[in-house]
Short mmCIF file of C-alpha atoms in Angstrom, two decimals:
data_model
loop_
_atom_site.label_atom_id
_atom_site.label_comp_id
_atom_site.label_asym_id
_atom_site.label_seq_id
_atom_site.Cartn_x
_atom_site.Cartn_y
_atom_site.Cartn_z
CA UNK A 9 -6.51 -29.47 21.45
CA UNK A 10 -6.28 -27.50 18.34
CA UNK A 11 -6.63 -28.45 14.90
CA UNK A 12 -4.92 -27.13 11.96
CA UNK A 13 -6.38 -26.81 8.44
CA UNK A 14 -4.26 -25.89 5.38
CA UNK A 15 -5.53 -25.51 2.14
CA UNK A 16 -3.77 -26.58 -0.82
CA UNK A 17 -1.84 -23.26 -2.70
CA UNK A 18 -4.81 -23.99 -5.67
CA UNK A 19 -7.45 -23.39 -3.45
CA UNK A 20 -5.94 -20.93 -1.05
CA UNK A 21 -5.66 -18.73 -4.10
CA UNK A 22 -8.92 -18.83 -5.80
CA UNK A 23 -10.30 -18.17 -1.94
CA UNK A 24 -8.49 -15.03 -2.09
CA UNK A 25 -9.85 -14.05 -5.04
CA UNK A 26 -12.99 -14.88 -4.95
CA UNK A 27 -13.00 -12.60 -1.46
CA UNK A 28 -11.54 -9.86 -3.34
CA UNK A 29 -14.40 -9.83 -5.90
CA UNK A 30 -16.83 -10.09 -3.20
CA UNK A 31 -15.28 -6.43 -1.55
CA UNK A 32 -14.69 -4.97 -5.41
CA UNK A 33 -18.17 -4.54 -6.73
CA UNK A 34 -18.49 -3.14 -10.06
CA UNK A 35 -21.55 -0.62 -11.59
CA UNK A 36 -21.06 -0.07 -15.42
CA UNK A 37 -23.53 2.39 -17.45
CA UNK A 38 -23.48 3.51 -21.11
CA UNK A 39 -20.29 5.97 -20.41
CA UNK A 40 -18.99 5.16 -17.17
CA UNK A 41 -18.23 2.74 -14.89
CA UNK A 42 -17.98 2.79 -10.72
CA UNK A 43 -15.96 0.49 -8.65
CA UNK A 44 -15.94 0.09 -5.08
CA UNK A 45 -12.44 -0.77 -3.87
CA UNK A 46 -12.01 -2.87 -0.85
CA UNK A 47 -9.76 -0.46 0.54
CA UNK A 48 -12.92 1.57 0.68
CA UNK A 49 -11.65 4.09 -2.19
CA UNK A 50 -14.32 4.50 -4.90
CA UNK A 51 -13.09 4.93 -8.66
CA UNK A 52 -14.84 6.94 -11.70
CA UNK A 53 -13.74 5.36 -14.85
CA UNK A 54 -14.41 5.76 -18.63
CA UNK A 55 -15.77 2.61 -19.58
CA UNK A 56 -14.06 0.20 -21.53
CA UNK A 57 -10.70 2.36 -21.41
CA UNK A 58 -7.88 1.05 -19.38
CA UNK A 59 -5.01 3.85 -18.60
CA UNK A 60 -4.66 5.73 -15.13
CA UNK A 61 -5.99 8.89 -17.14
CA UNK A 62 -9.01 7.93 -17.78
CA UNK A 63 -10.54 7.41 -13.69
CA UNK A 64 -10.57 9.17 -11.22
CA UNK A 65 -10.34 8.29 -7.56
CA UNK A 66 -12.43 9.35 -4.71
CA UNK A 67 -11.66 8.68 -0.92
CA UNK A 68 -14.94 7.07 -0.96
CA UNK A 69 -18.67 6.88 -2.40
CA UNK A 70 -19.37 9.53 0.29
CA UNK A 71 -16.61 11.37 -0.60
CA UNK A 72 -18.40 11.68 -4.38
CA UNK A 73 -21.67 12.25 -2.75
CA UNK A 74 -20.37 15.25 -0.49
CA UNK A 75 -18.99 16.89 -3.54
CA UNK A 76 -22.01 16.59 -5.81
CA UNK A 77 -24.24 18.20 -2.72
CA UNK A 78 -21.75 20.72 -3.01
CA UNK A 79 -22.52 21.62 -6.74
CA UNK A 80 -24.93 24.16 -7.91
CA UNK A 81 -28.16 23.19 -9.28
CA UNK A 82 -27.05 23.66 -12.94
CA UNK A 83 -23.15 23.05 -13.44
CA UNK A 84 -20.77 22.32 -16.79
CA UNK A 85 -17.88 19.96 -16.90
CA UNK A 86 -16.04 23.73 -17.24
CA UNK A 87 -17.21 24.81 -13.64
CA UNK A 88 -15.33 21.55 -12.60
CA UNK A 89 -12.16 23.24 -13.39
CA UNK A 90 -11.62 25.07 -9.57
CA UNK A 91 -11.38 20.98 -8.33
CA UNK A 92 -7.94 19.97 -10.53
CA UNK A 93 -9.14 17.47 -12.75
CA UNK A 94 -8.25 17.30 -16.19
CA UNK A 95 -10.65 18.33 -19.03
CA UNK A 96 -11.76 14.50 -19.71
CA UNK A 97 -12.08 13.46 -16.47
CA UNK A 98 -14.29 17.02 -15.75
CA UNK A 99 -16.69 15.57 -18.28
CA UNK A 100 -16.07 11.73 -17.19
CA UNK A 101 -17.42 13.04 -13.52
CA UNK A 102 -20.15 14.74 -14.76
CA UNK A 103 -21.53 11.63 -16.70
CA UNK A 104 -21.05 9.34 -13.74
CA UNK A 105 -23.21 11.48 -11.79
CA UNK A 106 -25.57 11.59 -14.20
CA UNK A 107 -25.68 8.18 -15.17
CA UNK A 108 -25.50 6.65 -11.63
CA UNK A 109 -28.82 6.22 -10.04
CA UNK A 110 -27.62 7.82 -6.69
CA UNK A 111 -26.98 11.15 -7.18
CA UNK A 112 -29.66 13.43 -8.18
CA UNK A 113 -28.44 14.86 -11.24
CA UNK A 114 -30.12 15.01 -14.88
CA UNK A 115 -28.54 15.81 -18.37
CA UNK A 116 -29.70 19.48 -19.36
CA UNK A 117 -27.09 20.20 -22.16
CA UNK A 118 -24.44 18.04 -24.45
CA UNK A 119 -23.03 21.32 -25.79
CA UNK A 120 -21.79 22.64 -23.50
CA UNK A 121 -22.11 19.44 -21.25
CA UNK A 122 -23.95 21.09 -18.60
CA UNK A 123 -26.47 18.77 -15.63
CA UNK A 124 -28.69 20.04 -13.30
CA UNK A 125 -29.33 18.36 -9.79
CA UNK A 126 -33.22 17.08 -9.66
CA UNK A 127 -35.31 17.15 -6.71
CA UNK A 128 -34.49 14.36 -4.87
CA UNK A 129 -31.81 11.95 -3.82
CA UNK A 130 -31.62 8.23 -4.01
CA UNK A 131 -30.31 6.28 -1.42
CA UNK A 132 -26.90 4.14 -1.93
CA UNK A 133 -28.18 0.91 -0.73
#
């Protein structure tokens, strides 16, 4: 015997989105913000703005991780330029990773905007 439970539409849809704010999780700091997408995709976004041009997306967190190991030690928004992003999003990328608490990386300069990786990592809980 099986039983059947249907919701009404009301509650169906706030149980939807309430699921879909439990997989999007949201960092802000003083320039940027991070979300994780539940498609796995993590986005770098200017905070408070609201057009396509001001994020970028990564495949995933890891994906951002992998290319900040790949940086030099001391690195400008400039020596961004090889990887195709735009000017603003050069320097939007660069103040994510040094404003998030993951990625080892420490403001040296704000003219040029230059960072420089510290000594250790922090783990992405």
């Amino acid at each position: 015997m099986s039983v059947e439970l249907v919701l009404p539409t009301d509650d169906a849809e706030q149980l939807r989105d309430s699921r879909s704010d439990a997989l999007t999780a949201r960092e802000s700091f003083m320039n940027t913000a991070g979300v994780r997408r539940p498609d796995g995709g993590y986005v770098v976004e200017r905070r408070g703005a609201d057009s396509a041009g001001n994020r970028k997306v990564f495949e995933s967190f890891d994906a951002l991780r992998g290319r900040c190991r790949r940086l030099p030690e001391t690195f400008t928004a400039e020596d961004r330029s090889a990887t195709g992003l735009t000017a603003g999003r050069r320097h939007m990328v660069l103040w994510h990773l040094v404003e998030h608490p993951a990625f080892p990386v420490a403001l040296a300069s704000r003219q040029p905007l230059t960072a420089e990786k510290t000594a250790t990592e922090v783990a992405e809980p």
